Tab-separated table of C-alpha atoms in Angstrom:
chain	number	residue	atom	x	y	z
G	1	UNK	CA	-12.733	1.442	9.281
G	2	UNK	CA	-11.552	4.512	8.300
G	3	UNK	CA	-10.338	6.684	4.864
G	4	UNK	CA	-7.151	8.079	5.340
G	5	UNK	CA	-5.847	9.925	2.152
G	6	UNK	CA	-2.327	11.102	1.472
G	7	UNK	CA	-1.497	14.373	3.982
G	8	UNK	CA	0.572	17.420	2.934
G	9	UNK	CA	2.613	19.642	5.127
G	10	UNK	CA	4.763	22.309	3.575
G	11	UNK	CA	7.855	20.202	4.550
G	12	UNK	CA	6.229	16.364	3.887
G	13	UNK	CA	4.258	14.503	2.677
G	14	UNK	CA	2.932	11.146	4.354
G	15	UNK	CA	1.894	7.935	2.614
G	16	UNK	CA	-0.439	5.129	3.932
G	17	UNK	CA	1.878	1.854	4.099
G	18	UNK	CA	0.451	-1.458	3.857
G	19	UNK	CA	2.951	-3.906	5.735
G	20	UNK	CA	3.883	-6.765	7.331
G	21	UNK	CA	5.415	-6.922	10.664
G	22	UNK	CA	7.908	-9.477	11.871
G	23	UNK	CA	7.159	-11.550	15.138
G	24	UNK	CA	10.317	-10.552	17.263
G	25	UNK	CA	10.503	-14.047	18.660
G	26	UNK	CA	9.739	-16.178	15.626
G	27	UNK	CA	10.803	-13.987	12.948
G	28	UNK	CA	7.715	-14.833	11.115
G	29	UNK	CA	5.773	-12.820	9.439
G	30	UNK	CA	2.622	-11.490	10.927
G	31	UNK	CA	-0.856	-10.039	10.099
G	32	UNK	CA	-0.876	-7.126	7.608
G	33	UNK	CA	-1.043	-3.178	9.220
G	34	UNK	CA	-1.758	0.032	7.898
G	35	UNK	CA	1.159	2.317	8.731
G	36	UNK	CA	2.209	5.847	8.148
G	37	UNK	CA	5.566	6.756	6.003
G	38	UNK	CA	6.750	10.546	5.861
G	39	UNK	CA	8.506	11.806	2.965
G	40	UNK	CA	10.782	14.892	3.192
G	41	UNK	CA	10.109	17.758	0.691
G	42	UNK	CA	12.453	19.966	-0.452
G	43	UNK	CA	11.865	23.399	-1.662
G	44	UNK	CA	13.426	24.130	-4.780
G	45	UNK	CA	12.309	27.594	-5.392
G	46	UNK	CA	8.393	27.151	-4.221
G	47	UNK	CA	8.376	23.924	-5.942
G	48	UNK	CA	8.641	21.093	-2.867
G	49	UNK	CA	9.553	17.630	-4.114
G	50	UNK	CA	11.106	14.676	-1.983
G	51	UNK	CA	14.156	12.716	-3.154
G	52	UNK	CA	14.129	10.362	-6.170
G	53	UNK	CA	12.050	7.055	-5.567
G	54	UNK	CA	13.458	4.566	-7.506
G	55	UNK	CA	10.908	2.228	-9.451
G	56	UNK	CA	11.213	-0.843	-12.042
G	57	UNK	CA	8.470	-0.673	-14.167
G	58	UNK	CA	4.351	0.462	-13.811
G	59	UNK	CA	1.299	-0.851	-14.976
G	60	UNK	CA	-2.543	0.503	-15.685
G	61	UNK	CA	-5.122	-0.702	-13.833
G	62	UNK	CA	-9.164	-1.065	-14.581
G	63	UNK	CA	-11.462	-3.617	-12.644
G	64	UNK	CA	-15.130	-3.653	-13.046
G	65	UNK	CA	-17.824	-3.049	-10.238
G	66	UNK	CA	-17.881	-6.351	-8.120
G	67	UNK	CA	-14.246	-7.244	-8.342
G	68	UNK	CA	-13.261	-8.506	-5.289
G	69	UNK	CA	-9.662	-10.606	-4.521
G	70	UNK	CA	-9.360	-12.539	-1.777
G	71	UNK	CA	-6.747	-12.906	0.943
G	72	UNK	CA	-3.081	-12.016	-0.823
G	73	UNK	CA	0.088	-10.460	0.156
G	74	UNK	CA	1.529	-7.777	-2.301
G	75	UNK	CA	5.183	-8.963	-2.184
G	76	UNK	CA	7.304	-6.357	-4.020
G	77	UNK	CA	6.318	-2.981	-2.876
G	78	UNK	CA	3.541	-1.087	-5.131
G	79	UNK	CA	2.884	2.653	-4.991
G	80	UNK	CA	-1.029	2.645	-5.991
G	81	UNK	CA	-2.531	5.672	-6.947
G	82	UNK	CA	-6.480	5.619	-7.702
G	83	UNK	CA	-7.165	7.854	-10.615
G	84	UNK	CA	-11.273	6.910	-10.495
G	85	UNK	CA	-13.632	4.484	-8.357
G	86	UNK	CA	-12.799	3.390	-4.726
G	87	UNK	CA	-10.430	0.527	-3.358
G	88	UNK	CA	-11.251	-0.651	-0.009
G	89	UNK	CA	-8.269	-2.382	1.789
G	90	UNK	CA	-9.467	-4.773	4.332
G	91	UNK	CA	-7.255	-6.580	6.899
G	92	UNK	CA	-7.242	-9.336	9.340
G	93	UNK	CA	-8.780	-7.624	12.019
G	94	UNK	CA	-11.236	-6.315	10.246
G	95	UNK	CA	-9.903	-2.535	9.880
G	96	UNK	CA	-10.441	-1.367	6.670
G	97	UNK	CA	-9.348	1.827	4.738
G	98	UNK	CA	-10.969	3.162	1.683
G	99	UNK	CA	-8.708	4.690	-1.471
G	100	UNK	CA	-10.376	7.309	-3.938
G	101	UNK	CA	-9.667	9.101	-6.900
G	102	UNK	CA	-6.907	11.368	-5.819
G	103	UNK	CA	-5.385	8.970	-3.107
G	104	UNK	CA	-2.582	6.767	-2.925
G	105	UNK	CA	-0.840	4.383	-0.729
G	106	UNK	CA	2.505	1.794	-0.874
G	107	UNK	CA	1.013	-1.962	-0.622
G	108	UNK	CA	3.991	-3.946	0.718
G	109	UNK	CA	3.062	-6.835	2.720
G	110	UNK	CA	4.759	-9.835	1.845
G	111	UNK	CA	6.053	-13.170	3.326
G	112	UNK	CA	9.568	-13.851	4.263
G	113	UNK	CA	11.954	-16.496	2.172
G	114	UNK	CA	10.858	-19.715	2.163
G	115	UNK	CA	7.202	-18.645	4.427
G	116	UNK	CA	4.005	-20.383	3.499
G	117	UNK	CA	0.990	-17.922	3.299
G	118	UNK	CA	-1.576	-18.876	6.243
G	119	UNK	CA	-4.735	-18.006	5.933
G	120	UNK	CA	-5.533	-17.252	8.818
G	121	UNK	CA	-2.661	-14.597	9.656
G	122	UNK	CA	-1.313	-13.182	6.443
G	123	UNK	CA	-2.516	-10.783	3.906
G	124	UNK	CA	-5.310	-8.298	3.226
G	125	UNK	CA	-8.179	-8.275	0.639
G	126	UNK	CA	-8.682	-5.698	-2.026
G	127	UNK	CA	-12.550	-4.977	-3.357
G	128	UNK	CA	-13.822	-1.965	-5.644
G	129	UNK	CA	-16.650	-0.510	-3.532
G	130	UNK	CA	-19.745	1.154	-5.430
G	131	UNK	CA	-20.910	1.202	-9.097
G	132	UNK	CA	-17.777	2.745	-10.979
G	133	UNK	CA	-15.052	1.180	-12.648
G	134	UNK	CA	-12.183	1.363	-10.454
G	135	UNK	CA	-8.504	2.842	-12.350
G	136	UNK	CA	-5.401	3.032	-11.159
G	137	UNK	CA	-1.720	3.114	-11.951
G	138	UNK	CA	0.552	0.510	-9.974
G	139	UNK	CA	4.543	2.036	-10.098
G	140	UNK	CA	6.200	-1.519	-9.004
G	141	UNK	CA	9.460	0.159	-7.097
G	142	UNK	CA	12.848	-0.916	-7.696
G	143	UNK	CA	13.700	-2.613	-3.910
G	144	UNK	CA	11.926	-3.429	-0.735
G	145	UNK	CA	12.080	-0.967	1.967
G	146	UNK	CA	12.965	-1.840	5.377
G	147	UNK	CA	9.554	-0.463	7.259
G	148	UNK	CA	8.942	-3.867	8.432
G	149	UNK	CA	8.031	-3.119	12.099
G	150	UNK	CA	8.759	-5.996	14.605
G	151	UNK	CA	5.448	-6.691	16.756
């Protein structure tokens, strides 16, 4: 229930993480979290800029007022940046965060190998909130990071 936009500091820069922890006695997967990643910046001459991020391919995004998608995992992990309109990322519990023009986050929640998506555990919902056309620009990256927290 909150809006948490990207932070700056002069020596990172942190990233809202949508993930999906691991059950440490199961090793299933489990409901979708917001976390935080930081990002090291290095200053090259004024100019601070973190190591290369490797990405496959990206995409442009528009959806119309309304859209709405139900319950989903993102699988590969997406570095979303909102260029107009507002995103609200809702999860399981109910927490929410809202994504404007300007923000950006990494969605990354997905299901192991061989998991069947519950629906009453896994995944978040995605909705464009207010009257204006929501755009964006998904960067799919290249690999799957290992910020899967064990609950």
């Amino acid at each position: 229930m909150s809006s948490n936009p990207t932070s700056v500091a002069h020596d990172q820069i942190h990233l809202p993480v949508l993930s999906s922890p691991l059950d440490g006695k199961t090793a299933k997967t489990g409901a979708s979290v917001f976390t935080d990643k930081g990002y090291s910046l290095e200053d090259y001459n004024g100019l601070f800029i973190t190591d290369r991020i490797n990405a496959l391919n990206f995409r442009h995004r528009m959806s119309q007022p309304g859209y709405f998608s139900s319950w989903h995992v993102a699988g590969d992990p997406t570095l979303i940046i909102v260029r107009s309109g507002t995103l609200r990322i809702t999860l399981r519990n109910g927490d929410y965060r809202d994504f404007a023009a300007g923000d950006m986050f990494i969605a990354q929640d997905y299901l192991q190998d061989n998991e069947i998506f519950d629906d009453d555990i896994h995944g978040h919902t995605a909705e464009l909130i207010g009257d204006h056309p929501l755009l964006a620009v998904h960067i799919k990256l290249s690999a799957r990071e290992d910020e899967t927290a064990v609950i």
